[in-house]
Every structure is written in structure tokens, then in C-alpha cells.
Amino acid sequence: MSKHTYEYGVIGNCAFLAHIGKDTNVAWLCWPRFDSSFVFGGILDKEKGGEFSIQPKSTSFDTHQYYQENTNVLCTEITTDEGKYRVTDFAPRFLQYDRNFKPLMLIRKLEPLSGTPLVKVTCNPVGEYGDLKLVNNQASNHIKFLGLEREIRLTTDISLTHIIENNYFVLNDTKYLVLTYGAPLEAPVRSTSEAFLQSTTNYWRNWVKSTSIKNFGQREVLRSALVLKIHQYEDTGGIIAAATTSLPESPGSGRNWDYRYCWLRDTYYTLNAFNNIGHFEELERYFHYIANISATQGDRYQPLYAIGGRNQLVERIIDLEGYKGNKPVRVGNQAYEHIQNDVYGQVLLSLLPLYVDFRFNQDERAGSDKLAADVLNRIEMFIQEPDAGLWEFRDFKQLHCYTYLFHWAGSSAAVKIADFMKDDRLKKKAVHLRDLAANKIEACYDPVRKVYTQAIGTSNLDASTLQLIMMNYLDSNSDLAKNHLINLEKELRSEGGLFYRYKHTDDFGTPETTFLICAFWYVEALACVGRLDEAIETFESIMKFSNHVGLFSEDVDAETGSQWGNFPQAYSHVGLVNAAFRIATRLDNPTFL
């Protein structure tokens, strides 16, 4: 089997994201929000998904796609026998009037590089996941696309006749295409596009310079940081797992999920990643998103929420052909109904910086004391309850080791919060729950195999228990930690350092692909136990599973190295950032635990 990779670069400005194919087509763009219907969705259906491309007349062409250095500005160069041209795509983002200017605007710059290339611009946005065909009206220098709640407008200095009639034309001068949702561009196309491009380029390069990273894996960490940044919906601070839906975890598996939501279960790792690269603004925004969710919920938290905090994410099937024919295509995610009790520990860990990180002001702690106590009460309420676990098993519940690890970690955080507040009552409860959670974790230990299992009463192993080492539940220097890691390796490790979540049968059969963040957890665990050379070697091996512009998917086929799952996966990049930081820290101080 040949290796499959996603041939897309991604641009964004913290208000929207777009996937640009190596063929120049905008294959995925949702407006007005990350979780809205797509206006371009060719990645899921070539017929119903619409199109926005700048194609050469020749059907045979070479393509080269890359990011402008240290930016989210994407270039795609097309070479044919007639000539060569470049398409520069970006979502404007820069400081204006003391605020971040981030309009729903996609700008495409077309430049002839050599010869006389013949090109054709096709712009055909759609609505309601391809069921709504928009009406286009030509004006003096723009095309209106009507039928959605707000107008989509294409403003350009290219002949509108050529676009509407789908004609090829000679590209002998630099041209610009500005696509907007809602507020249109009411300014000169050429000079405004160039000014926005320069300002956006400067913004990203200054943002990168403000990133605090160590020497190990700098190039990969910077690209991951740039990717993570545009997965944050700045208006609320929520960070989505991925911008896509229904890209299958493996071909024909039916594991096609909508990931355009915010998972509380990943809070700790994401906050940690932003902290590790020194980006407090993003950390702070995400913290406030989590705090707002926590303050408005009842007794039980959901595993995931919409970027605005909406809690009803009803899952439905959409009539689309699916990525490479993989059905079903799902919108919404039934996992919002699941019980995942590790979320309470995640929230307590996210509250902890309020008390130990002096970048937070005293005023920002207001109300958080009660919130910390309320979340700890939820741990007490649900600590005896089986759940679906972080892998969201749909048809069975267990007493998961991972869930108890976060009960333990969250209770440990509550102990520190109680010390800060001098609250003896809170501390007493937190210590009791921490010890109870530890007893449950120990009930998962298999003394014969010297390994912690997935859950109480099962022999199945699970990569999530690598976290026992990374979160210092197990002493990294102990034989207990080292043996646990060795036994997980024996069963779940694959070629190139890839790691399966688990290998037992679940609701959809046996998993066929590895889950990429587990490989980065493995790297961290290796570094923790002092196997630093192996950690570095494994990290470098994993790098070959990115696509042509350094983006990582959710899953990787261990046999072919193919990318699968939603793309790019924010938490794969979170894993990369945290693994590189762990290695760099050990390189700086070999005795660091």
C-alpha cells in the first residue's frame, strides 16, 4: 500500500480556518464560525462541496506548497509547460486600534513567475453542507453570492466575465482575489491586499519572536505553535480539537467524528503546551473559556462543548460522499452525552495557575475559590462511578485508571489551592480524595506483569497510563515506572515509535491505526525515566509522519505511515510541543524529573 498524506496547508486568523490543497482549491472553509456549515467542502464531497481554485489549463502540472517562514501565510506554486505562477493565501490578522483585526476575509494573491501561464478562477461557494446553491450577482467590480444569512462577496481586479463564464486567461500581471463573509472590502483591492499581507506577515513573525522555546526541535515546535494558535477561537478562547469533521481514523472504519469542538479532557495538556512556549495570552484566554464553562454547569460536566459554550451538540448524518468515499459524514458529536469523569481533575489543574502563577492578578482569582471547592465536590460525587473514559467508548463503562489519575491529580491541585487559601476543611477533603483515587489506581496494578491496566478488573493495556509516569504519580526513577513503561512498549508500541491507544476490541472493532498523541506521550515517558537517547530518536522518527508543510493528523497507519483522522489535529501538535519541551528540559538538566 502507498503512503497517504493530507495534501493541504492550513491558514487562519483565530476567527476562521481554511484548508488549501496543493491544487490551489480551498477544500474546506466554514463560515462564520469553526463549527458552521462549510462554504467550501470539497474535502468531503467534490460535487456538493463547491470550489474555489486557480487552475492551469494544462491537466499536467507540478505543484510545490510551503509556508512563508515563521507565518501562517501559505504559498502554492504551479508549474506547467506554459509557465509558472504562485498563489499566496492568507487570513488577515494584525493589531489595529489596539485590537486584533481578524475579519472573515480570505485573500488570494496570484503572481506570474515565468512564461505565460493560462489559468482559470472558479469560485462556487455553497451553504447548508452542500444542499444550498447560492445565487451569484455580478456588480461593477465584485460578485455577490446570495442565499446565506449574510452575503459572501468576491472582490477582485480579475475580469468578472472570465470568472463567471469559467474562461481561461493569460496571467501576465499580479492579481488579487478577496472573498468576504458579511462586511465586504470597501477599499482598493491591490493596495489593501498588499498592506494586509505585509501586516499579517509582520504579525506572525513578531508572534513567533515572542515565543519562548528551547533549542531542541525548534522548527517543529514553531510550526506546531502557529497551528495551535489558529485553532483558538479568540472571541471566547475555546480551542478546537480540529477544524474538520468525518475524516476517518482508518479507511472504512466508520470512526468518522466531528472534532470542531472543545474537549475539557484535554485542558491540562493544552494549557501546559502554551505555558511551555511562553504564550500567556492564549493560555489566559483558554483559562477563561474553561472557567466560564465550569461556572455555568450543573452537577455534571460534559466532555466537550461548542466554542461558544453551547452544550447541545446533537449528532446527525449528512448526505455527502465522504472523504475518499468514507461514510458516514457526521455533524455534531454524541460524545457530549458521555460520562467522562476525568474532566473534573482537568478543570482543577487548569485552576491551579491562579494560585501558583503570579502573572494572574488578585482580581482574576475572584470567585475561583468557590469554583475550586465546587469542582472538588464533583470529584467526591462521581469518584465511585464507572465512565466512558477518555477514548469515549460508546457501549460500555469501566473504572478507568486514567480517570482516577486525574481524580488524584485534581485533588492534589486542590491541596495546593487549599494551602494558598489557608482552608483546612478544603485541604482535608482534597487529601482524602487524593488517597482514595490512589487506592483505585493501585487496584489497576497487575503484579504478575508489573503493569497498570486500563481499568479495574481488566487485563487490557492502555497508552493513557503512560501519564502515570509523566504526571509524577509514579516516581520516574523507580522500577515500578520503568517496568510499567517496558510492558506498555511490548504490547502497544509499533514501528517508528508509533503507539496504539489500546489493541482490544471496542464498539467499532479493533483499532487499525495508531493515535499520534500517544507516540508523543511515549517520548515524554522515555525522557522521564532517563532513556533520553531513545526519546530523542523516537521524537525524530515521528517527525516523518507530518505532511509536506509539517502538519500532523490525528492517526497514523503503522504499516504504511499514512495519515488518517481529522486534520490537522491540534492535540497531536500539543503533544509535539510538550514532548520537545520535556526532552529539552532533560538535556538542560539531566537530573530533572
Coordinates of C-alpha atoms in Angstrom, one line a residue:
M1 CA 0.0 0.0 0.0
S2 CA 1.2 3.5 -0.8
K3 CA 1.5 6.2 1.9
H4 CA -1.4 8.5 2.2
T5 CA -0.9 12.1 3.4
Y6 CA -3.3 15.1 3.6
E7 CA -2.1 17.4 0.8
Y8 CA -3.3 20.6 2.3
G9 CA -1.9 23.6 4.1
V10 CA -4.0 25.4 6.6
I11 CA -4.4 29.2 7.1
G12 CA -6.4 31.1 9.7
N13 CA -6.7 34.2 11.9
C14 CA -8.4 32.9 15.1
A15 CA -11.8 33.6 13.5
F16 CA -11.8 31.0 10.8
L17 CA -9.6 28.3 9.2
A18 CA -9.2 27.2 5.6
H19 CA -7.6 24.1 4.1
I20 CA -5.8 24.9 0.8
G21 CA -5.0 22.0 -1.5
K22 CA -1.8 21.6 -3.4
D23 CA -4.0 22.0 -6.5
T24 CA -4.9 25.6 -5.1
N25 CA -8.5 24.6 -4.3
V26 CA -10.0 25.8 -1.0
A27 CA -11.1 22.3 0.1
W28 CA -12.5 23.3 3.5
L29 CA -13.7 26.6 4.9
C30 CA -16.5 27.1 7.5
W31 CA -18.2 30.5 7.9
P32 CA -19.0 32.3 10.0
R33 CA -17.5 30.1 12.7
F34 CA -15.3 27.0 13.1
D35 CA -18.5 24.9 13.7
S36 CA -20.7 26.4 11.0
S37 CA -21.6 24.7 7.7
F38 CA -18.8 24.8 5.2
V39 CA -18.9 27.2 2.3
F40 CA -16.2 25.1 0.6
G41 CA -16.2 21.4 1.5
G42 CA -14.6 19.6 -1.4
I43 CA -12.6 17.5 1.1
L44 CA -15.9 15.7 1.8
D45 CA -17.7 15.9 -1.5
K46 CA -16.3 17.1 -4.8
E47 CA -19.7 17.8 -6.3
K48 CA -21.7 19.2 -3.4
G49 CA -18.7 20.8 -1.7
G50 CA -18.3 23.8 -4.0
E51 CA -14.9 25.0 -5.3
F52 CA -12.5 28.0 -5.1
S53 CA -9.5 27.2 -7.2
I54 CA -7.0 28.9 -9.6
Q55 CA -6.3 26.0 -12.0
P56 CA -3.9 25.9 -15.0
K57 CA -5.2 25.0 -18.5
S58 CA -2.8 22.1 -18.6
T59 CA -4.0 19.0 -16.8
S60 CA -0.4 18.0 -16.2
F61 CA 1.4 20.2 -13.7
D62 CA 3.8 20.2 -10.8
T63 CA 3.0 21.8 -7.5
H64 CA 5.0 23.0 -4.6
Q65 CA 3.4 24.2 -1.4
Y66 CA 5.1 25.9 1.6
Y67 CA 4.6 28.5 4.3
Q68 CA 6.4 31.8 4.3
E69 CA 8.9 31.4 7.1
N70 CA 7.5 31.8 10.6
T71 CA 4.0 32.7 9.4
N72 CA 0.6 31.2 8.7
V73 CA 0.8 32.6 5.1
L74 CA 0.7 29.8 2.6
C75 CA 2.2 29.7 -0.9
T76 CA 1.3 27.3 -3.7
E77 CA 3.4 27.3 -6.9
I78 CA 2.1 25.7 -10.0
T79 CA 4.4 24.8 -12.9
T80 CA 3.2 23.8 -16.4
D81 CA 4.6 23.8 -19.9
E82 CA 3.1 27.3 -20.5
G83 CA 4.6 28.9 -17.4
K84 CA 4.7 29.1 -13.6
Y85 CA 2.6 31.0 -11.1
R86 CA 2.2 31.4 -7.4
V87 CA -0.9 31.7 -5.2
T88 CA -0.3 33.2 -1.8
D89 CA -3.2 32.6 0.6
F90 CA -3.7 34.2 4.0
A91 CA -6.4 35.2 6.5
P92 CA -5.6 38.8 7.6
R93 CA -4.6 39.2 11.2
F94 CA -2.8 42.2 12.8
L95 CA -3.2 44.8 15.5
Q96 CA -5.5 47.7 14.6
Y97 CA -6.9 50.3 17.0
D98 CA -5.4 48.3 20.0
R99 CA -7.4 45.2 18.9
N100 CA -6.6 42.2 16.8
F101 CA -8.1 42.7 13.3
K102 CA -9.3 39.3 12.2
P103 CA -12.1 39.6 9.6
L104 CA -13.9 36.8 7.8
M105 CA -11.8 37.5 4.8
L106 CA -9.7 35.2 2.6
I107 CA -7.2 36.9 0.4
R108 CA -5.5 35.2 -2.6
K109 CA -2.6 36.8 -4.5
L110 CA -1.8 35.5 -8.0
E111 CA 1.7 36.1 -9.4
P112 CA 3.1 35.0 -12.7
L113 CA 6.7 33.7 -12.1
S114 CA 7.7 32.7 -15.6
G115 CA 6.3 32.1 -19.1
T116 CA 2.7 32.9 -19.9
P117 CA 0.5 30.7 -17.7
L118 CA -3.1 30.2 -18.7
V119 CA -5.3 30.0 -15.6
K120 CA -9.0 29.7 -14.7
V121 CA -10.6 31.0 -11.5
T122 CA -13.5 29.0 -10.2
C123 CA -15.5 30.4 -7.2
N124 CA -18.6 28.4 -6.2
P125 CA -19.4 28.7 -2.5
V126 CA -22.3 26.6 -1.1
G127 CA -24.5 26.5 2.0
E128 CA -26.1 24.0 4.4
Y129 CA -23.4 21.4 3.9
G130 CA -23.8 21.5 0.1
D131 CA -27.6 21.4 -0.1
L132 CA -27.9 25.1 -0.8
K133 CA -26.8 26.5 -4.1
L134 CA -26.0 30.2 -3.8
V135 CA -27.2 32.8 -6.4
N136 CA -24.5 34.9 -7.9
N137 CA -24.9 38.5 -9.0
Q138 CA -22.3 40.5 -10.9
A139 CA -21.7 44.1 -9.9
S140 CA -19.1 46.6 -11.2
N141 CA -16.0 45.0 -9.5
H142 CA -17.3 42.2 -7.5
I143 CA -19.6 39.1 -7.4
K144 CA -22.2 38.7 -4.7
F145 CA -23.2 35.2 -3.6
L146 CA -26.6 35.3 -2.0
G147 CA -28.7 32.8 0.0
L148 CA -26.9 32.6 3.3
E149 CA -27.6 34.7 6.4
R150 CA -25.0 37.2 5.2
E151 CA -23.6 38.0 1.8
I152 CA -20.5 36.3 0.5
R153 CA -18.6 38.7 -1.8
L154 CA -15.7 38.1 -4.2
T155 CA -13.9 41.4 -4.9
T156 CA -11.1 41.2 -7.5
D157 CA -9.2 43.0 -10.2
I158 CA -9.6 40.0 -12.5
S159 CA -12.2 40.1 -15.3
L160 CA -15.5 39.2 -13.7
T161 CA -16.6 37.8 -17.1
H162 CA -13.7 35.3 -17.1
I163 CA -14.7 34.1 -13.6
I164 CA -18.5 33.9 -14.2
E165 CA -18.1 32.2 -17.6
N166 CA -15.2 30.0 -16.4
N167 CA -12.8 31.2 -19.0
Y168 CA -9.0 30.7 -19.1
F169 CA -7.0 33.9 -19.3
V170 CA -3.3 34.7 -19.5
L171 CA -1.8 35.6 -16.1
N172 CA 0.6 38.3 -17.1
D173 CA 0.3 40.6 -14.1
T174 CA -0.2 40.2 -10.3
K175 CA -3.9 39.8 -9.5
Y176 CA -5.9 39.7 -6.2
L177 CA -9.0 37.9 -5.0
V178 CA -10.7 38.9 -1.8
L179 CA -13.5 36.7 -0.5
T180 CA -15.5 38.0 2.4
Y181 CA -18.5 37.0 4.6
G182 CA -20.7 39.8 5.8
A183 CA -18.7 43.0 5.8
P184 CA -17.2 43.4 2.3
L185 CA -13.9 45.0 1.3
E186 CA -14.8 48.7 0.6
A187 CA -11.2 49.8 -0.3
P188 CA -8.8 49.4 -3.2
V189 CA -8.1 45.8 -3.9
R190 CA -4.4 45.9 -4.9
S191 CA -3.0 48.3 -2.3
T192 CA -5.2 46.9 0.5
S193 CA -4.4 43.3 -0.2
E194 CA -0.6 44.1 -0.2
A195 CA -0.9 46.2 3.0
F196 CA -2.9 43.4 4.7
L197 CA -0.3 40.8 3.5
Q198 CA 2.6 42.8 4.9
S199 CA 0.8 43.5 8.2
T200 CA -0.2 39.8 8.6
T201 CA 3.3 38.6 7.8
N202 CA 4.7 41.0 10.4
Y203 CA 2.2 40.0 13.0
W204 CA 3.1 36.3 12.7
R205 CA 6.8 36.9 12.7
N206 CA 6.6 39.1 15.8
W207 CA 4.3 36.5 17.5
V208 CA 7.0 33.8 16.8
K209 CA 9.7 36.0 18.2
S210 CA 7.7 36.3 21.4
T211 CA 7.6 32.5 21.7
S212 CA 9.8 31.2 24.5
I213 CA 11.2 27.8 23.3
K214 CA 14.3 25.8 24.0
N215 CA 16.9 24.7 21.4
F216 CA 15.6 21.1 20.8
G217 CA 13.1 20.7 17.9
Q218 CA 12.7 24.5 17.3
R219 CA 11.5 24.3 13.8
E220 CA 8.8 21.7 14.5
V221 CA 7.7 23.4 17.8
L222 CA 7.3 26.8 16.0
R223 CA 5.1 25.3 13.3
S224 CA 3.1 23.5 15.9
A225 CA 2.7 26.7 17.9
L226 CA 1.5 28.5 14.8
V227 CA -1.0 25.7 14.1
L228 CA -2.3 25.7 17.7
K229 CA -2.7 29.5 17.7
I230 CA -5.2 29.4 14.8
H231 CA -7.2 26.6 16.4
Q232 CA -8.2 29.0 19.2
Y233 CA -11.4 30.9 18.6
E234 CA -10.3 34.1 20.0
D235 CA -13.7 35.6 20.7
T236 CA -14.3 33.0 23.5
G237 CA -10.9 31.5 24.0
G238 CA -12.0 28.0 23.1
I239 CA -9.6 25.7 21.3
I240 CA -11.0 23.1 19.0
A241 CA -9.6 19.6 18.6
A242 CA -9.5 20.0 14.8
A243 CA -11.2 22.2 12.1
T244 CA -12.6 19.2 10.2
T245 CA -15.3 16.6 10.6
S246 CA -15.5 13.0 9.5
L247 CA -12.0 12.4 8.2
P248 CA -11.8 8.7 9.0
E249 CA -9.5 7.3 11.6
S250 CA -8.9 4.5 9.1
P251 CA -10.5 3.6 5.7
G252 CA -13.9 2.0 6.0
S253 CA -13.8 2.0 9.8
G254 CA -16.9 4.2 10.4
R255 CA -14.8 6.1 13.0
N256 CA -15.7 9.4 11.4
W257 CA -16.2 12.1 14.0
D258 CA -16.9 15.9 14.2
Y259 CA -13.9 17.4 16.0
R260 CA -14.8 21.1 15.7
Y261 CA -15.4 21.4 19.4
C262 CA -13.5 21.9 22.7
W263 CA -12.8 18.9 24.9
L264 CA -12.4 19.6 28.6
R265 CA -10.4 16.3 28.9
D266 CA -7.5 17.9 27.0
T267 CA -7.4 21.1 29.0
Y268 CA -4.3 20.2 31.0
Y269 CA -2.2 19.3 28.0
T270 CA -3.2 22.4 26.0
L271 CA -2.6 24.8 28.9
N272 CA 0.7 23.1 29.5
A273 CA 1.7 23.5 25.8
F274 CA 1.0 27.2 25.8
N275 CA 2.8 27.6 29.1
N276 CA 5.8 25.7 27.7
I277 CA 6.2 28.1 24.8
G278 CA 5.7 31.1 26.9
H279 CA 2.4 32.3 25.4
F280 CA 0.4 33.6 28.3
E281 CA -2.3 35.5 26.3
E282 CA -3.5 32.2 24.7
L283 CA -3.3 30.4 28.0
E284 CA -5.2 33.1 29.7
R285 CA -8.0 33.2 27.0
Y286 CA -8.4 29.4 27.2
F287 CA -8.4 29.5 31.0
H288 CA -11.3 32.0 31.0
Y289 CA -13.2 29.7 28.5
I290 CA -12.8 26.8 30.9
A291 CA -13.7 29.0 33.9
N292 CA -16.9 30.2 32.1
I293 CA -17.9 26.6 31.2
S294 CA -17.3 25.5 34.8
A295 CA -19.2 28.3 36.4
T296 CA -22.4 27.7 34.3
Q297 CA -22.7 23.9 34.6
G298 CA -24.8 21.8 36.9
D299 CA -23.6 18.9 38.8
R300 CA -22.1 17.1 35.8
Y301 CA -19.7 18.5 33.2
Q302 CA -19.8 17.3 29.6
P303 CA -16.7 16.0 27.9
L304 CA -17.0 18.7 25.2
Y305 CA -18.7 22.0 24.4
A306 CA -19.1 24.2 21.4
I307 CA -16.7 27.2 21.0
G308 CA -19.3 29.5 22.5
G309 CA -20.1 27.2 25.4
R310 CA -23.2 25.6 23.9
N311 CA -23.8 22.1 25.3
Q312 CA -26.3 20.6 22.9
L313 CA -24.1 19.0 20.1
V314 CA -26.7 16.6 18.6
E315 CA -25.1 14.3 16.1
R316 CA -26.6 13.8 12.7
I317 CA -25.6 12.2 9.4
I318 CA -25.2 14.4 6.3
D319 CA -25.7 13.1 2.8
L320 CA -22.2 13.6 1.4
E321 CA -19.9 11.2 -0.3
G322 CA -17.3 11.5 2.5
Y323 CA -13.5 11.7 2.3
K324 CA -12.4 9.3 -0.4
G325 CA -15.9 7.7 -0.1
N326 CA -15.7 7.1 3.6
K327 CA -19.2 7.4 5.2
P328 CA -20.9 8.4 7.3
V329 CA -20.3 12.2 7.4
R330 CA -21.3 13.4 10.9
V331 CA -22.1 16.9 12.2
G332 CA -22.3 17.2 15.9
N333 CA -20.8 14.7 18.3
Q334 CA -22.7 12.3 20.5
A335 CA -19.8 12.2 22.9
Y336 CA -21.3 15.3 24.6
E337 CA -23.8 12.8 26.3
H338 CA -21.0 10.6 27.6
I339 CA -19.8 10.4 31.2
Q340 CA -16.1 11.2 31.3
N341 CA -15.2 11.9 34.9
D342 CA -11.6 12.8 34.4
V343 CA -12.8 16.3 33.3
Y344 CA -13.1 17.5 37.0
G345 CA -9.4 16.8 37.6
Q346 CA -8.6 18.6 34.4
V347 CA -10.5 21.7 35.5
L348 CA -8.9 21.7 38.9
L349 CA -5.5 21.5 37.2
S350 CA -6.5 24.4 35.0
L351 CA -7.4 26.5 38.1
L352 CA -4.1 25.8 39.8
P353 CA -2.2 28.5 37.9
L354 CA -4.4 31.2 39.5
Y355 CA -2.6 30.4 42.8
V356 CA 0.9 29.5 41.7
D357 CA 1.4 31.7 38.7
F358 CA 1.9 35.3 39.7
R359 CA 1.1 36.6 36.2
F360 CA -2.5 36.3 37.3
N361 CA -3.7 39.3 39.3
Q362 CA -5.5 39.0 42.6
D363 CA -8.7 40.3 40.9
E364 CA -8.7 37.4 38.5
R365 CA -8.9 34.9 41.4
A366 CA -12.3 36.4 42.4
G367 CA -14.8 33.6 42.6
S368 CA -12.3 30.9 41.8
D369 CA -12.1 29.8 45.5
K370 CA -15.8 28.7 45.4
L371 CA -15.3 27.2 42.0
A372 CA -12.3 25.0 43.1
A373 CA -14.4 23.7 46.1
D374 CA -17.4 23.0 43.8
V375 CA -15.2 21.0 41.3
L376 CA -13.7 19.0 44.2
N377 CA -17.2 18.2 45.3
R378 CA -17.9 16.8 41.9
I379 CA -14.9 14.5 42.2
E380 CA -16.3 13.3 45.5
M381 CA -19.7 12.8 43.9
F382 CA -18.5 10.7 41.0
I383 CA -15.3 9.0 42.2
Q384 CA -17.0 5.6 42.6
E385 CA -18.7 5.8 39.2
P386 CA -17.6 4.0 36.0
D387 CA -17.3 6.1 32.9
A388 CA -16.7 6.0 29.1
G389 CA -13.0 7.0 29.6
L390 CA -11.0 9.5 27.5
W391 CA -11.4 7.3 24.4
E392 CA -15.1 7.7 24.6
F393 CA -16.3 4.1 24.5
R394 CA -19.9 4.2 23.3
D395 CA -21.2 0.9 24.6
F396 CA -19.5 0.1 27.9
K397 CA -18.2 1.8 31.0
Q398 CA -15.3 1.0 33.3
L399 CA -13.5 2.2 36.3
H400 CA -10.6 3.7 34.2
C401 CA -7.1 4.1 35.6
Y402 CA -6.7 7.3 33.6
T403 CA -9.9 8.8 35.2
Y404 CA -8.5 8.0 38.7
L405 CA -5.2 9.5 37.7
F406 CA -7.0 12.8 37.1
H407 CA -9.0 12.5 40.3
W408 CA -5.7 12.1 42.0
A409 CA -4.0 15.0 40.1
G410 CA -7.1 17.3 40.5
S411 CA -7.3 16.5 44.3
S412 CA -3.5 17.1 44.6
A413 CA -4.0 20.5 42.9
A414 CA -6.9 21.2 45.3
V415 CA -4.4 20.5 48.2
K416 CA -2.2 23.3 46.9
I417 CA -5.1 25.6 46.4
A418 CA -6.3 25.0 49.9
D419 CA -2.8 25.7 51.3
F420 CA -2.8 29.0 49.4
M421 CA -6.2 29.9 50.8
K422 CA -5.4 28.5 54.2
D423 CA -8.6 26.5 54.1
D424 CA -8.1 23.4 56.3
R425 CA -11.5 22.0 55.5
L426 CA -10.9 22.0 51.8
K427 CA -7.5 20.5 52.3
K428 CA -8.8 17.7 54.4
K429 CA -11.3 16.7 51.8
A430 CA -8.7 17.0 49.0
V431 CA -6.3 14.8 50.8
H432 CA -9.0 12.2 51.4
L433 CA -10.0 12.1 47.8
R434 CA -6.4 12.1 46.6
D435 CA -5.7 9.0 48.7
L436 CA -8.9 7.3 47.6
A437 CA -8.0 7.9 44.0
A438 CA -4.6 6.5 44.6
N439 CA -6.1 3.3 46.0
K440 CA -8.3 3.0 42.9
I441 CA -5.2 3.4 40.7
E442 CA -3.4 0.7 42.6
A443 CA -6.4 -1.6 42.0
C444 CA -5.5 -1.4 38.3
Y445 CA -2.0 -2.8 39.0
D446 CA -1.1 -6.3 37.7
P447 CA 1.7 -7.5 39.9
V448 CA 2.4 -10.5 37.7
R449 CA 3.0 -8.4 34.5
K450 CA 4.3 -5.4 36.5
V451 CA 2.0 -3.0 34.7
Y452 CA -1.1 -0.8 35.3
T453 CA -4.0 -1.9 33.2
Q454 CA -6.7 0.2 31.5
A455 CA -9.3 -0.2 34.3
I456 CA -10.1 -2.1 37.4
G457 CA -10.9 -5.7 36.6
T458 CA -9.5 -5.9 33.1
S459 CA -6.2 -7.1 31.7
N460 CA -6.3 -4.7 28.7
L461 CA -3.4 -2.2 28.5
D462 CA -3.9 1.4 27.5
A463 CA -1.4 4.1 26.3
S464 CA -3.2 6.7 28.6
T465 CA -1.5 5.0 31.6
L466 CA 1.8 6.5 30.3
Q467 CA 0.5 9.5 32.1
L468 CA 1.2 7.8 35.5
I469 CA 4.8 8.5 34.8
M470 CA 4.5 11.9 33.2
M471 CA 2.3 13.3 35.9
N472 CA 4.6 12.1 38.7
Y473 CA 2.2 9.6 40.2
L474 CA 5.0 7.1 39.7
D475 CA 8.5 8.1 40.6
S476 CA 10.3 8.2 37.3
N477 CA 13.4 6.7 38.9
S478 CA 11.5 3.7 40.3
D479 CA 11.5 0.2 39.0
L480 CA 7.7 0.5 39.1
A481 CA 7.7 3.2 36.5
K482 CA 10.4 1.6 34.3
N483 CA 8.7 -1.8 34.3
H484 CA 5.3 -0.2 33.6
L485 CA 6.8 1.5 30.5
I486 CA 8.6 -1.6 29.3
N487 CA 5.4 -3.6 29.4
L488 CA 3.3 -1.0 27.6
E489 CA 6.0 -0.9 24.9
K490 CA 5.9 -4.7 24.5
E491 CA 2.2 -4.6 23.7
L492 CA 1.3 -1.1 22.2
R493 CA 4.5 0.2 20.6
S494 CA 4.8 -0.1 16.8
E495 CA 7.4 0.8 14.2
G496 CA 9.0 4.3 14.3
G497 CA 7.8 4.9 17.9
L498 CA 4.1 4.9 17.0
F499 CA 1.8 3.9 19.8
Y500 CA -1.7 2.3 19.8
R501 CA -4.2 3.6 22.2
Y502 CA -5.1 0.0 23.0
K503 CA -5.5 -3.2 21.0
H504 CA -8.6 -4.7 22.4
T505 CA -11.9 -4.7 20.5
D506 CA -14.2 -1.7 21.1
D507 CA -17.6 -0.6 19.8
F508 CA -16.3 -0.5 16.2
G509 CA -13.9 -3.4 16.2
T510 CA -10.2 -3.5 16.7
P511 CA -8.3 -0.1 16.1
E512 CA -6.3 -0.2 12.9
T513 CA -4.3 2.9 13.3
T514 CA -2.1 4.4 16.0
F515 CA -3.1 7.6 17.8
L516 CA -0.4 10.2 17.3
I517 CA -0.5 12.0 20.6
C518 CA 0.2 8.6 22.3
A519 CA 3.5 8.5 20.5
F520 CA 4.4 11.9 21.9
W521 CA 3.3 10.7 25.4
Y522 CA 5.7 7.8 24.9
V523 CA 8.5 10.2 24.1
E524 CA 7.8 12.1 27.3
A525 CA 7.7 8.9 29.3
L526 CA 11.1 7.8 27.8
A527 CA 12.6 11.1 28.8
C528 CA 11.1 10.9 32.3
V529 CA 12.7 7.5 33.1
G530 CA 16.1 8.7 31.8
R531 CA 16.1 6.9 28.4
L532 CA 16.9 10.2 26.8
D533 CA 18.7 8.9 23.7
E534 CA 15.7 6.8 22.9
A535 CA 13.3 9.7 23.5
I536 CA 15.3 11.9 21.0
E537 CA 15.5 9.1 18.4
T538 CA 11.7 8.4 18.7
F539 CA 10.8 12.1 18.5
E540 CA 12.9 12.5 15.3
S541 CA 11.3 9.3 13.9
I542 CA 7.8 10.6 14.5
M543 CA 8.6 13.8 12.5
K544 CA 8.5 11.8 9.3
F545 CA 4.7 11.3 9.8
S546 CA 3.9 15.0 9.1
N547 CA 2.7 16.1 5.7
H548 CA 4.6 18.3 3.2
V549 CA 4.2 21.5 5.3
G550 CA 4.8 20.0 8.7
L551 CA 1.2 19.3 9.8
F552 CA 0.2 16.3 11.7
S553 CA -3.0 14.3 11.6
E554 CA -4.8 12.5 14.5
D555 CA -3.9 8.9 13.5
V556 CA -1.1 7.2 11.6
D557 CA -1.2 3.8 10.0
A558 CA 1.7 1.9 11.5
E559 CA 2.3 -0.3 8.4
T560 CA 2.3 2.5 5.7
G561 CA 2.9 5.6 7.7
S562 CA -0.3 7.1 6.3
Q563 CA -2.1 10.0 7.8
W564 CA -5.7 9.5 8.9
G565 CA -8.3 11.1 11.2
N566 CA -9.2 14.8 11.4
F567 CA -6.5 17.2 10.2
P568 CA -4.6 18.9 11.4
Q569 CA -5.1 17.6 14.9
A570 CA -4.5 20.3 17.5
Y571 CA -3.6 17.7 20.2
S572 CA -1.0 16.0 18.0
H573 CA 0.7 19.4 17.9
V574 CA 0.1 19.9 21.6
G575 CA 1.9 16.5 22.1
L576 CA 4.8 17.6 20.0
V577 CA 5.3 20.8 21.9
N578 CA 5.2 19.1 25.3
A579 CA 7.4 16.2 24.2
A580 CA 10.1 18.6 22.8
F581 CA 9.9 20.7 26.0
R582 CA 10.4 17.5 28.1
I583 CA 13.4 16.5 26.1
A584 CA 14.9 20.0 26.1
T585 CA 14.5 20.3 29.9
R586 CA 16.3 16.9 30.4
L587 CA 19.1 18.0 28.1
D588 CA 19.5 21.2 30.1
N589 CA 19.4 19.4 33.4
P590 CA 19.8 15.6 33.3
T591 CA 18.8 15.2 36.9
F592 CA 15.4 17.0 36.3
L593 CA 12.4 14.8 36.9

